[in-house]
């Protein structure tokens, strides 16, 4: 959010030209102030902090969802990769908690919150646009701390990323029926792309899906959902949070790898290796999952 200061100044007593409020207050107070500005009207409000501190903001976030306030939360440092600050600053269960609001309706019968975890800078641009256009509920952008490689493109990456507005899309689309579908959001998408490239080079048909928002994806027609996540295909999800983040997307032949313990204090590159967030482990888990699915098919044939 410091980027705003390049275009404006701080809002302060006696000088109301600025559009940026900096205050030495708790995250809960900050979220309450955001709600107050939104209730007053005439402007849009966005506020940023570490994602783990969304815990403190939850009561105000819930009120914003209930009151249909179009506030925008910019939550950064979205995973255990903020390792040097220790496990107290590393979100694990926070995405699961916040996405519960995306699964609930408000008093108008509409989705009570829009939660967006983009996979690269282009998806982030689309996410910001979606948040600005969402005037009937709060929105959240869940962003990484570390640099993320741009996802692959068929020509124009920004044009390809427009598909994120549907909540989920195939970053790598299989030619014909895929042998395996890989599902993630945020920084884990690029990890799955790296693994997919190696499998495709060996002749496997792989589809990699970026799910920026399950809520938005569930609002698409069944034909689109089937195209992105085809039924009856072995599917592996990968998340830096609790596996439940993607559990509803992988289907009956699916499995999700994620964090099922609190983090540890170390540089994020060390934690990536320790927790298996590297391509060698992804490939090993894929092989393990496909072997299980093969045995399952054999059992079903025998029945």
mmCIF file with all atom_site columns, C-alpha atoms in Angstrom, residues 53-262:
data_model
loop_
_atom_site.group_PDB
_atom_site.id
_atom_site.type_symbol
_atom_site.label_atom_id
_atom_site.label_alt_id
_atom_site.label_comp_id
_atom_site.label_asym_id
_atom_site.label_entity_id
_atom_site.label_seq_id
_atom_site.pdbx_PDB_ins_code
_atom_site.Cartn_x
_atom_site.Cartn_y
_atom_site.Cartn_z
_atom_site.occupancy
_atom_site.B_iso_or_equiv
_atom_site.pdbx_formal_charge
_atom_site.auth_seq_id
_atom_site.auth_comp_id
_atom_site.auth_asym_id
_atom_site.auth_atom_id
_atom_site.pdbx_PDB_model_num
ATOM 1   C CA . UNK A 1 53  ? -3.500  -10.326 11.636  1.00 0.00 ? 53  UNK A CA 1
ATOM 2   C CA . UNK A 1 54  ? -6.813  -10.857 9.865   1.00 0.00 ? 54  UNK A CA 1
ATOM 3   C CA . UNK A 1 55  ? -7.559  -12.766 13.090  1.00 0.00 ? 55  UNK A CA 1
ATOM 4   C CA . UNK A 1 56  ? -7.794  -9.438  14.913  1.00 0.00 ? 56  UNK A CA 1
ATOM 5   C CA . UNK A 1 57  ? -9.974  -7.963  12.165  1.00 0.00 ? 57  UNK A CA 1
ATOM 6   C CA . UNK A 1 58  ? -12.460 -10.832 11.964  1.00 0.00 ? 58  UNK A CA 1
ATOM 7   C CA . UNK A 1 59  ? -15.268 -9.195  14.016  1.00 0.00 ? 59  UNK A CA 1
ATOM 8   C CA . UNK A 1 60  ? -15.156 -6.054  11.861  1.00 0.00 ? 60  UNK A CA 1
ATOM 9   C CA . UNK A 1 61  ? -14.763 -8.140  8.688   1.00 0.00 ? 61  UNK A CA 1
ATOM 10  C CA . UNK A 1 62  ? -17.862 -10.116 9.620   1.00 0.00 ? 62  UNK A CA 1
ATOM 11  C CA . UNK A 1 63  ? -19.788 -6.881  10.208  1.00 0.00 ? 63  UNK A CA 1
ATOM 12  C CA . UNK A 1 64  ? -18.650 -5.568  6.824   1.00 0.00 ? 64  UNK A CA 1
ATOM 13  C CA . UNK A 1 65  ? -19.977 -8.766  5.218   1.00 0.00 ? 65  UNK A CA 1
ATOM 14  C CA . UNK A 1 66  ? -23.243 -8.490  7.144   1.00 0.00 ? 66  UNK A CA 1
ATOM 15  C CA . UNK A 1 67  ? -23.696 -4.795  6.272   1.00 0.00 ? 67  UNK A CA 1
ATOM 16  C CA . UNK A 1 68  ? -22.627 -5.302  2.621   1.00 0.00 ? 68  UNK A CA 1
ATOM 17  C CA . UNK A 1 69  ? -19.829 -2.733  2.883   1.00 0.00 ? 69  UNK A CA 1
ATOM 18  C CA . UNK A 1 70  ? -17.440 -2.563  -0.112  1.00 0.00 ? 70  UNK A CA 1
ATOM 19  C CA . UNK A 1 71  ? -14.236 -2.294  1.917   1.00 0.00 ? 71  UNK A CA 1
ATOM 20  C CA . UNK A 1 72  ? -11.083 -3.862  0.480   1.00 0.00 ? 72  UNK A CA 1
ATOM 21  C CA . UNK A 1 73  ? -8.611  -5.780  2.633   1.00 0.00 ? 73  UNK A CA 1
ATOM 22  C CA . UNK A 1 74  ? -5.074  -6.083  1.285   1.00 0.00 ? 74  UNK A CA 1
ATOM 23  C CA . UNK A 1 75  ? -3.561  -8.952  3.253   1.00 0.00 ? 75  UNK A CA 1
ATOM 24  C CA . UNK A 1 76  ? 0.088   -9.658  2.490   1.00 0.00 ? 76  UNK A CA 1
ATOM 25  C CA . UNK A 1 77  ? 2.662   -12.180 3.764   1.00 0.00 ? 77  UNK A CA 1
ATOM 26  C CA . UNK A 1 78  ? 0.139   -14.907 3.028   1.00 0.00 ? 78  UNK A CA 1
ATOM 27  C CA . UNK A 1 79  ? 2.011   -18.066 4.093   1.00 0.00 ? 79  UNK A CA 1
ATOM 28  C CA . UNK A 1 80  ? 4.723   -19.632 6.228   1.00 0.00 ? 80  UNK A CA 1
ATOM 29  C CA . UNK A 1 81  ? 7.271   -17.911 3.967   1.00 0.00 ? 81  UNK A CA 1
ATOM 30  C CA . UNK A 1 82  ? 7.419   -14.992 6.387   1.00 0.00 ? 82  UNK A CA 1
ATOM 31  C CA . UNK A 1 83  ? 9.610   -17.417 8.311   1.00 0.00 ? 83  UNK A CA 1
ATOM 32  C CA . UNK A 1 84  ? 12.128  -15.054 9.844   1.00 0.00 ? 84  UNK A CA 1
ATOM 33  C CA . UNK A 1 85  ? 9.353   -13.474 11.920  1.00 0.00 ? 85  UNK A CA 1
ATOM 34  C CA . UNK A 1 86  ? 8.526   -16.832 13.486  1.00 0.00 ? 86  UNK A CA 1
ATOM 35  C CA . UNK A 1 87  ? 5.404   -19.001 13.468  1.00 0.00 ? 87  UNK A CA 1
ATOM 36  C CA . UNK A 1 88  ? 3.278   -16.370 15.236  1.00 0.00 ? 88  UNK A CA 1
ATOM 37  C CA . UNK A 1 89  ? 3.401   -14.297 12.031  1.00 0.00 ? 89  UNK A CA 1
ATOM 38  C CA . UNK A 1 90  ? 2.852   -17.213 9.632   1.00 0.00 ? 90  UNK A CA 1
ATOM 39  C CA . UNK A 1 91  ? -0.762  -17.741 8.506   1.00 0.00 ? 91  UNK A CA 1
ATOM 40  C CA . UNK A 1 92  ? -1.826  -21.387 8.290   1.00 0.00 ? 92  UNK A CA 1
ATOM 41  C CA . UNK A 1 93  ? -5.549  -21.559 9.081   1.00 0.00 ? 93  UNK A CA 1
ATOM 42  C CA . UNK A 1 94  ? -6.403  -17.950 8.154   1.00 0.00 ? 94  UNK A CA 1
ATOM 43  C CA . UNK A 1 95  ? -7.355  -18.566 4.509   1.00 0.00 ? 95  UNK A CA 1
ATOM 44  C CA . UNK A 1 96  ? -9.759  -21.321 5.538   1.00 0.00 ? 96  UNK A CA 1
ATOM 45  C CA . UNK A 1 97  ? -11.361 -18.975 8.079   1.00 0.00 ? 97  UNK A CA 1
ATOM 46  C CA . UNK A 1 98  ? -11.748 -16.050 5.702   1.00 0.00 ? 98  UNK A CA 1
ATOM 47  C CA . UNK A 1 99  ? -13.073 -18.210 2.864   1.00 0.00 ? 99  UNK A CA 1
ATOM 48  C CA . UNK A 1 100 ? -15.921 -19.335 5.107   1.00 0.00 ? 100 UNK A CA 1
ATOM 49  C CA . UNK A 1 101 ? -17.374 -15.851 4.574   1.00 0.00 ? 101 UNK A CA 1
ATOM 50  C CA . UNK A 1 102 ? -17.099 -16.429 0.824   1.00 0.00 ? 102 UNK A CA 1
ATOM 51  C CA . UNK A 1 103 ? -19.235 -19.557 1.263   1.00 0.00 ? 103 UNK A CA 1
ATOM 52  C CA . UNK A 1 104 ? -21.946 -17.647 3.155   1.00 0.00 ? 104 UNK A CA 1
ATOM 53  C CA . UNK A 1 105 ? -24.645 -15.342 1.814   1.00 0.00 ? 105 UNK A CA 1
ATOM 54  C CA . UNK A 1 106 ? -25.520 -11.939 3.225   1.00 0.00 ? 106 UNK A CA 1
ATOM 55  C CA . UNK A 1 107 ? -29.033 -10.660 4.002   1.00 0.00 ? 107 UNK A CA 1
ATOM 56  C CA . UNK A 1 108 ? -29.574 -9.963  0.285   1.00 0.00 ? 108 UNK A CA 1
ATOM 57  C CA . UNK A 1 109 ? -28.905 -13.600 -0.533  1.00 0.00 ? 109 UNK A CA 1
ATOM 58  C CA . UNK A 1 110 ? -25.627 -12.798 -2.296  1.00 0.00 ? 110 UNK A CA 1
ATOM 59  C CA . UNK A 1 111 ? -22.074 -14.011 -1.582  1.00 0.00 ? 111 UNK A CA 1
ATOM 60  C CA . UNK A 1 112 ? -21.087 -12.147 1.580   1.00 0.00 ? 112 UNK A CA 1
ATOM 61  C CA . UNK A 1 113 ? -17.407 -11.647 0.682   1.00 0.00 ? 113 UNK A CA 1
ATOM 62  C CA . UNK A 1 114 ? -15.109 -11.881 -2.316  1.00 0.00 ? 114 UNK A CA 1
ATOM 63  C CA . UNK A 1 115 ? -11.782 -13.546 -1.435  1.00 0.00 ? 115 UNK A CA 1
ATOM 64  C CA . UNK A 1 116 ? -9.015  -13.468 -4.060  1.00 0.00 ? 116 UNK A CA 1
ATOM 65  C CA . UNK A 1 117 ? -5.584  -15.126 -3.885  1.00 0.00 ? 117 UNK A CA 1
ATOM 66  C CA . UNK A 1 118 ? -3.842  -14.382 -7.212  1.00 0.00 ? 118 UNK A CA 1
ATOM 67  C CA . UNK A 1 119 ? -0.963  -16.418 -8.657  1.00 0.00 ? 119 UNK A CA 1
ATOM 68  C CA . UNK A 1 120 ? 1.124   -13.699 -10.329 1.00 0.00 ? 120 UNK A CA 1
ATOM 69  C CA . UNK A 1 121 ? 1.228   -9.954  -10.972 1.00 0.00 ? 121 UNK A CA 1
ATOM 70  C CA . UNK A 1 122 ? -1.294  -10.178 -13.818 1.00 0.00 ? 122 UNK A CA 1
ATOM 71  C CA . UNK A 1 123 ? -3.830  -12.095 -11.752 1.00 0.00 ? 123 UNK A CA 1
ATOM 72  C CA . UNK A 1 124 ? -3.249  -9.498  -9.024  1.00 0.00 ? 124 UNK A CA 1
ATOM 73  C CA . UNK A 1 125 ? -4.222  -6.733  -11.452 1.00 0.00 ? 125 UNK A CA 1
ATOM 74  C CA . UNK A 1 126 ? -7.413  -8.630  -12.310 1.00 0.00 ? 126 UNK A CA 1
ATOM 75  C CA . UNK A 1 127 ? -8.086  -9.214  -8.601  1.00 0.00 ? 127 UNK A CA 1
ATOM 76  C CA . UNK A 1 128 ? -7.761  -5.491  -7.873  1.00 0.00 ? 128 UNK A CA 1
ATOM 77  C CA . UNK A 1 129 ? -10.203 -4.719  -10.700 1.00 0.00 ? 129 UNK A CA 1
ATOM 78  C CA . UNK A 1 130 ? -12.674 -7.284  -9.349  1.00 0.00 ? 130 UNK A CA 1
ATOM 79  C CA . UNK A 1 131 ? -12.408 -5.779  -5.875  1.00 0.00 ? 131 UNK A CA 1
ATOM 80  C CA . UNK A 1 132 ? -13.059 -2.258  -7.163  1.00 0.00 ? 132 UNK A CA 1
ATOM 81  C CA . UNK A 1 133 ? -16.065 -3.458  -9.151  1.00 0.00 ? 133 UNK A CA 1
ATOM 82  C CA . UNK A 1 134 ? -17.483 -5.331  -6.157  1.00 0.00 ? 134 UNK A CA 1
ATOM 83  C CA . UNK A 1 135 ? -19.681 -2.693  -4.532  1.00 0.00 ? 135 UNK A CA 1
ATOM 84  C CA . UNK A 1 136 ? -22.053 -4.989  -2.610  1.00 0.00 ? 136 UNK A CA 1
ATOM 85  C CA . UNK A 1 137 ? -19.684 -6.787  -0.237  1.00 0.00 ? 137 UNK A CA 1
ATOM 86  C CA . UNK A 1 138 ? -16.174 -6.614  1.211   1.00 0.00 ? 138 UNK A CA 1
ATOM 87  C CA . UNK A 1 139 ? -13.282 -7.949  -0.869  1.00 0.00 ? 139 UNK A CA 1
ATOM 88  C CA . UNK A 1 140 ? -9.941  -9.402  0.155   1.00 0.00 ? 140 UNK A CA 1
ATOM 89  C CA . UNK A 1 141 ? -6.674  -9.656  -1.764  1.00 0.00 ? 141 UNK A CA 1
ATOM 90  C CA . UNK A 1 142 ? -4.393  -12.302 -0.247  1.00 0.00 ? 142 UNK A CA 1
ATOM 91  C CA . UNK A 1 143 ? -0.886  -11.590 -1.533  1.00 0.00 ? 143 UNK A CA 1
ATOM 92  C CA . UNK A 1 144 ? 2.542   -13.188 -1.236  1.00 0.00 ? 144 UNK A CA 1
ATOM 93  C CA . UNK A 1 145 ? 5.551   -11.820 0.560   1.00 0.00 ? 145 UNK A CA 1
ATOM 94  C CA . UNK A 1 146 ? 8.112   -13.266 -1.882  1.00 0.00 ? 146 UNK A CA 1
ATOM 95  C CA . UNK A 1 147 ? 8.555   -12.668 -5.612  1.00 0.00 ? 147 UNK A CA 1
ATOM 96  C CA . UNK A 1 148 ? 6.519   -14.974 -7.865  1.00 0.00 ? 148 UNK A CA 1
ATOM 97  C CA . UNK A 1 149 ? 7.334   -15.974 -11.440 1.00 0.00 ? 149 UNK A CA 1
ATOM 98  C CA . UNK A 1 150 ? 4.752   -15.033 -14.064 1.00 0.00 ? 150 UNK A CA 1
ATOM 99  C CA . UNK A 1 151 ? 2.553   -17.951 -15.045 1.00 0.00 ? 151 UNK A CA 1
ATOM 100 C CA . UNK A 1 152 ? 2.897   -19.333 -18.605 1.00 0.00 ? 152 UNK A CA 1
ATOM 101 C CA . UNK A 1 153 ? 1.170   -17.561 -21.480 1.00 0.00 ? 153 UNK A CA 1
ATOM 102 C CA . UNK A 1 154 ? -0.209  -18.500 -24.873 1.00 0.00 ? 154 UNK A CA 1
ATOM 103 C CA . UNK A 1 155 ? 0.955   -15.109 -26.148 1.00 0.00 ? 155 UNK A CA 1
ATOM 104 C CA . UNK A 1 156 ? -0.228  -12.250 -23.942 1.00 0.00 ? 156 UNK A CA 1
ATOM 105 C CA . UNK A 1 157 ? -0.088  -13.130 -20.250 1.00 0.00 ? 157 UNK A CA 1
ATOM 106 C CA . UNK A 1 158 ? -2.316  -10.228 -19.183 1.00 0.00 ? 158 UNK A CA 1
ATOM 107 C CA . UNK A 1 159 ? -4.996  -11.294 -21.668 1.00 0.00 ? 159 UNK A CA 1
ATOM 108 C CA . UNK A 1 160 ? -4.768  -14.884 -20.442 1.00 0.00 ? 160 UNK A CA 1
ATOM 109 C CA . UNK A 1 161 ? -5.117  -13.709 -16.836 1.00 0.00 ? 161 UNK A CA 1
ATOM 110 C CA . UNK A 1 162 ? -8.489  -12.108 -17.653 1.00 0.00 ? 162 UNK A CA 1
ATOM 111 C CA . UNK A 1 163 ? -9.920  -15.606 -17.193 1.00 0.00 ? 163 UNK A CA 1
ATOM 112 C CA . UNK A 1 164 ? -9.252  -15.265 -13.466 1.00 0.00 ? 164 UNK A CA 1
ATOM 113 C CA . UNK A 1 165 ? -12.424 -13.132 -13.348 1.00 0.00 ? 165 UNK A CA 1
ATOM 114 C CA . UNK A 1 166 ? -14.326 -16.450 -13.509 1.00 0.00 ? 166 UNK A CA 1
ATOM 115 C CA . UNK A 1 167 ? -12.721 -17.556 -10.265 1.00 0.00 ? 167 UNK A CA 1
ATOM 116 C CA . UNK A 1 168 ? -10.709 -20.394 -11.803 1.00 0.00 ? 168 UNK A CA 1
ATOM 117 C CA . UNK A 1 169 ? -9.187  -21.250 -15.179 1.00 0.00 ? 169 UNK A CA 1
ATOM 118 C CA . UNK A 1 170 ? -6.659  -23.544 -16.810 1.00 0.00 ? 170 UNK A CA 1
ATOM 119 C CA . UNK A 1 171 ? -3.225  -21.921 -16.797 1.00 0.00 ? 171 UNK A CA 1
ATOM 120 C CA . UNK A 1 172 ? -1.995  -24.979 -18.705 1.00 0.00 ? 172 UNK A CA 1
ATOM 121 C CA . UNK A 1 173 ? -4.814  -26.613 -20.662 1.00 0.00 ? 173 UNK A CA 1
ATOM 122 C CA . UNK A 1 174 ? -4.518  -30.267 -21.585 1.00 0.00 ? 174 UNK A CA 1
ATOM 123 C CA . UNK A 1 175 ? -4.925  -31.251 -25.222 1.00 0.00 ? 175 UNK A CA 1
ATOM 124 C CA . UNK A 1 176 ? -7.689  -33.786 -24.919 1.00 0.00 ? 176 UNK A CA 1
ATOM 125 C CA . UNK A 1 177 ? -8.650  -35.637 -21.742 1.00 0.00 ? 177 UNK A CA 1
ATOM 126 C CA . UNK A 1 178 ? -5.967  -34.968 -19.099 1.00 0.00 ? 178 UNK A CA 1
ATOM 127 C CA . UNK A 1 179 ? -4.167  -37.715 -17.223 1.00 0.00 ? 179 UNK A CA 1
ATOM 128 C CA . UNK A 1 180 ? -4.003  -35.448 -14.182 1.00 0.00 ? 180 UNK A CA 1
ATOM 129 C CA . UNK A 1 181 ? -5.339  -32.085 -13.029 1.00 0.00 ? 181 UNK A CA 1
ATOM 130 C CA . UNK A 1 182 ? -3.238  -29.934 -10.672 1.00 0.00 ? 182 UNK A CA 1
ATOM 131 C CA . UNK A 1 183 ? -5.060  -27.278 -8.618  1.00 0.00 ? 183 UNK A CA 1
ATOM 132 C CA . UNK A 1 184 ? -3.717  -24.361 -6.560  1.00 0.00 ? 184 UNK A CA 1
ATOM 133 C CA . UNK A 1 185 ? -3.951  -20.643 -5.973  1.00 0.00 ? 185 UNK A CA 1
ATOM 134 C CA . UNK A 1 186 ? -1.425  -17.948 -5.120  1.00 0.00 ? 186 UNK A CA 1
ATOM 135 C CA . UNK A 1 187 ? 2.276   -18.760 -5.175  1.00 0.00 ? 187 UNK A CA 1
ATOM 136 C CA . UNK A 1 188 ? 1.651   -22.516 -5.305  1.00 0.00 ? 188 UNK A CA 1
ATOM 137 C CA . UNK A 1 189 ? 0.379   -22.284 -8.892  1.00 0.00 ? 189 UNK A CA 1
ATOM 138 C CA . UNK A 1 190 ? 3.867   -21.585 -10.259 1.00 0.00 ? 190 UNK A CA 1
ATOM 139 C CA . UNK A 1 191 ? 5.192   -24.561 -8.277  1.00 0.00 ? 191 UNK A CA 1
ATOM 140 C CA . UNK A 1 192 ? 2.645   -26.856 -9.953  1.00 0.00 ? 192 UNK A CA 1
ATOM 141 C CA . UNK A 1 193 ? 3.474   -25.356 -13.361 1.00 0.00 ? 193 UNK A CA 1
ATOM 142 C CA . UNK A 1 194 ? 7.115   -26.283 -12.823 1.00 0.00 ? 194 UNK A CA 1
ATOM 143 C CA . UNK A 1 195 ? 6.117   -29.872 -12.028 1.00 0.00 ? 195 UNK A CA 1
ATOM 144 C CA . UNK A 1 196 ? 3.680   -29.998 -14.962 1.00 0.00 ? 196 UNK A CA 1
ATOM 145 C CA . UNK A 1 197 ? 6.384   -28.930 -17.425 1.00 0.00 ? 197 UNK A CA 1
ATOM 146 C CA . UNK A 1 198 ? 8.472   -31.931 -16.410 1.00 0.00 ? 198 UNK A CA 1
ATOM 147 C CA . UNK A 1 199 ? 5.548   -34.328 -16.761 1.00 0.00 ? 199 UNK A CA 1
ATOM 148 C CA . UNK A 1 200 ? 4.452   -32.896 -20.114 1.00 0.00 ? 200 UNK A CA 1
ATOM 149 C CA . UNK A 1 201 ? 7.992   -33.377 -21.391 1.00 0.00 ? 201 UNK A CA 1
ATOM 150 C CA . UNK A 1 202 ? 7.528   -37.089 -20.601 1.00 0.00 ? 202 UNK A CA 1
ATOM 151 C CA . UNK A 1 203 ? 4.323   -37.281 -22.618 1.00 0.00 ? 203 UNK A CA 1
ATOM 152 C CA . UNK A 1 204 ? 1.757   -36.827 -19.831 1.00 0.00 ? 204 UNK A CA 1
ATOM 153 C CA . UNK A 1 205 ? -1.394  -34.766 -20.425 1.00 0.00 ? 205 UNK A CA 1
ATOM 154 C CA . UNK A 1 206 ? -1.555  -32.295 -17.559 1.00 0.00 ? 206 UNK A CA 1
ATOM 155 C CA . UNK A 1 207 ? -3.985  -29.502 -16.770 1.00 0.00 ? 207 UNK A CA 1
ATOM 156 C CA . UNK A 1 208 ? -2.933  -26.845 -14.227 1.00 0.00 ? 208 UNK A CA 1
ATOM 157 C CA . UNK A 1 209 ? -5.737  -24.798 -12.697 1.00 0.00 ? 209 UNK A CA 1
ATOM 158 C CA . UNK A 1 210 ? -5.440  -21.501 -10.837 1.00 0.00 ? 210 UNK A CA 1
ATOM 159 C CA . UNK A 1 211 ? -8.379  -20.943 -8.475  1.00 0.00 ? 211 UNK A CA 1
ATOM 160 C CA . UNK A 1 212 ? -8.248  -17.310 -7.439  1.00 0.00 ? 212 UNK A CA 1
ATOM 161 C CA . UNK A 1 213 ? -11.742 -17.525 -5.873  1.00 0.00 ? 213 UNK A CA 1
ATOM 162 C CA . UNK A 1 214 ? -13.822 -20.642 -5.315  1.00 0.00 ? 214 UNK A CA 1
ATOM 163 C CA . UNK A 1 215 ? -16.834 -18.397 -4.677  1.00 0.00 ? 215 UNK A CA 1
ATOM 164 C CA . UNK A 1 216 ? -16.635 -16.836 -8.138  1.00 0.00 ? 216 UNK A CA 1
ATOM 165 C CA . UNK A 1 217 ? -15.924 -20.199 -9.754  1.00 0.00 ? 217 UNK A CA 1
ATOM 166 C CA . UNK A 1 218 ? -19.045 -21.760 -8.232  1.00 0.00 ? 218 UNK A CA 1
ATOM 167 C CA . UNK A 1 219 ? -21.125 -19.023 -9.870  1.00 0.00 ? 219 UNK A CA 1
ATOM 168 C CA . UNK A 1 220 ? -20.074 -20.115 -13.375 1.00 0.00 ? 220 UNK A CA 1
ATOM 169 C CA . UNK A 1 221 ? -22.203 -22.481 -15.449 1.00 0.00 ? 221 UNK A CA 1
ATOM 170 C CA . UNK A 1 222 ? -21.719 -26.226 -15.112 1.00 0.00 ? 222 UNK A CA 1
ATOM 171 C CA . UNK A 1 223 ? -20.181 -26.555 -18.584 1.00 0.00 ? 223 UNK A CA 1
ATOM 172 C CA . UNK A 1 224 ? -17.379 -24.137 -17.668 1.00 0.00 ? 224 UNK A CA 1
ATOM 173 C CA . UNK A 1 225 ? -16.765 -25.797 -14.306 1.00 0.00 ? 225 UNK A CA 1
ATOM 174 C CA . UNK A 1 226 ? -16.557 -29.200 -16.030 1.00 0.00 ? 226 UNK A CA 1
ATOM 175 C CA . UNK A 1 227 ? -14.093 -27.830 -18.586 1.00 0.00 ? 227 UNK A CA 1
ATOM 176 C CA . UNK A 1 228 ? -11.777 -26.453 -15.901 1.00 0.00 ? 228 UNK A CA 1
ATOM 177 C CA . UNK A 1 229 ? -12.112 -29.348 -13.434 1.00 0.00 ? 229 UNK A CA 1
ATOM 178 C CA . UNK A 1 230 ? -13.274 -32.350 -15.481 1.00 0.00 ? 230 UNK A CA 1
ATOM 179 C CA . UNK A 1 231 ? -15.129 -35.072 -13.602 1.00 0.00 ? 231 UNK A CA 1
ATOM 180 C CA . UNK A 1 232 ? -13.475 -38.447 -13.056 1.00 0.00 ? 232 UNK A CA 1
ATOM 181 C CA . UNK A 1 233 ? -9.877  -37.263 -13.519 1.00 0.00 ? 233 UNK A CA 1
ATOM 182 C CA . UNK A 1 234 ? -7.221  -37.777 -10.805 1.00 0.00 ? 234 UNK A CA 1
ATOM 183 C CA . UNK A 1 235 ? -6.663  -34.372 -9.226  1.00 0.00 ? 235 UNK A CA 1
ATOM 184 C CA . UNK A 1 236 ? -4.004  -33.080 -6.855  1.00 0.00 ? 236 UNK A CA 1
ATOM 185 C CA . UNK A 1 237 ? -4.368  -29.807 -4.969  1.00 0.00 ? 237 UNK A CA 1
ATOM 186 C CA . UNK A 1 238 ? -1.481  -27.915 -3.363  1.00 0.00 ? 238 UNK A CA 1
ATOM 187 C CA . UNK A 1 239 ? -1.848  -25.147 -0.784  1.00 0.00 ? 239 UNK A CA 1
ATOM 188 C CA . UNK A 1 240 ? 0.309   -23.294 1.732   1.00 0.00 ? 240 UNK A CA 1
ATOM 189 C CA . UNK A 1 241 ? -2.645  -23.327 4.115   1.00 0.00 ? 241 UNK A CA 1
ATOM 190 C CA . UNK A 1 242 ? -4.857  -26.079 5.475   1.00 0.00 ? 242 UNK A CA 1
ATOM 191 C CA . UNK A 1 243 ? -5.761  -28.759 2.881   1.00 0.00 ? 243 UNK A CA 1
ATOM 192 C CA . UNK A 1 244 ? -9.445  -27.890 3.372   1.00 0.00 ? 244 UNK A CA 1
ATOM 193 C CA . UNK A 1 245 ? -8.794  -24.721 1.302   1.00 0.00 ? 245 UNK A CA 1
ATOM 194 C CA . UNK A 1 246 ? -9.000  -26.822 -1.887  1.00 0.00 ? 246 UNK A CA 1
ATOM 195 C CA . UNK A 1 247 ? -10.848 -29.903 -0.657  1.00 0.00 ? 247 UNK A CA 1
ATOM 196 C CA . UNK A 1 248 ? -14.117 -28.910 -2.311  1.00 0.00 ? 248 UNK A CA 1
ATOM 197 C CA . UNK A 1 249 ? -12.442 -28.608 -5.724  1.00 0.00 ? 249 UNK A CA 1
ATOM 198 C CA . UNK A 1 250 ? -10.490 -31.829 -6.216  1.00 0.00 ? 250 UNK A CA 1
ATOM 199 C CA . UNK A 1 251 ? -13.411 -34.239 -6.459  1.00 0.00 ? 251 UNK A CA 1
ATOM 200 C CA . UNK A 1 252 ? -13.751 -37.927 -5.539  1.00 0.00 ? 252 UNK A CA 1
ATOM 201 C CA . UNK A 1 253 ? -10.439 -38.810 -7.220  1.00 0.00 ? 253 UNK A CA 1
ATOM 202 C CA . UNK A 1 254 ? -8.617  -35.953 -5.546  1.00 0.00 ? 254 UNK A CA 1
ATOM 203 C CA . UNK A 1 255 ? -6.136  -35.296 -2.783  1.00 0.00 ? 255 UNK A CA 1
ATOM 204 C CA . UNK A 1 256 ? -4.806  -32.035 -1.319  1.00 0.00 ? 256 UNK A CA 1
ATOM 205 C CA . UNK A 1 257 ? -1.319  -31.441 0.048   1.00 0.00 ? 257 UNK A CA 1
ATOM 206 C CA . UNK A 1 258 ? -1.025  -28.559 2.491   1.00 0.00 ? 258 UNK A CA 1
ATOM 207 C CA . UNK A 1 259 ? 0.131   -27.439 5.912   1.00 0.00 ? 259 UNK A CA 1
ATOM 208 C CA . UNK A 1 260 ? -1.225  -29.441 8.832   1.00 0.00 ? 260 UNK A CA 1
ATOM 209 C CA . UNK A 1 261 ? 1.019   -27.996 11.516  1.00 0.00 ? 261 UNK A CA 1
ATOM 210 C CA . UNK A 1 262 ? 2.223   -24.579 12.597  1.00 0.00 ? 262 UNK A CA 1
#
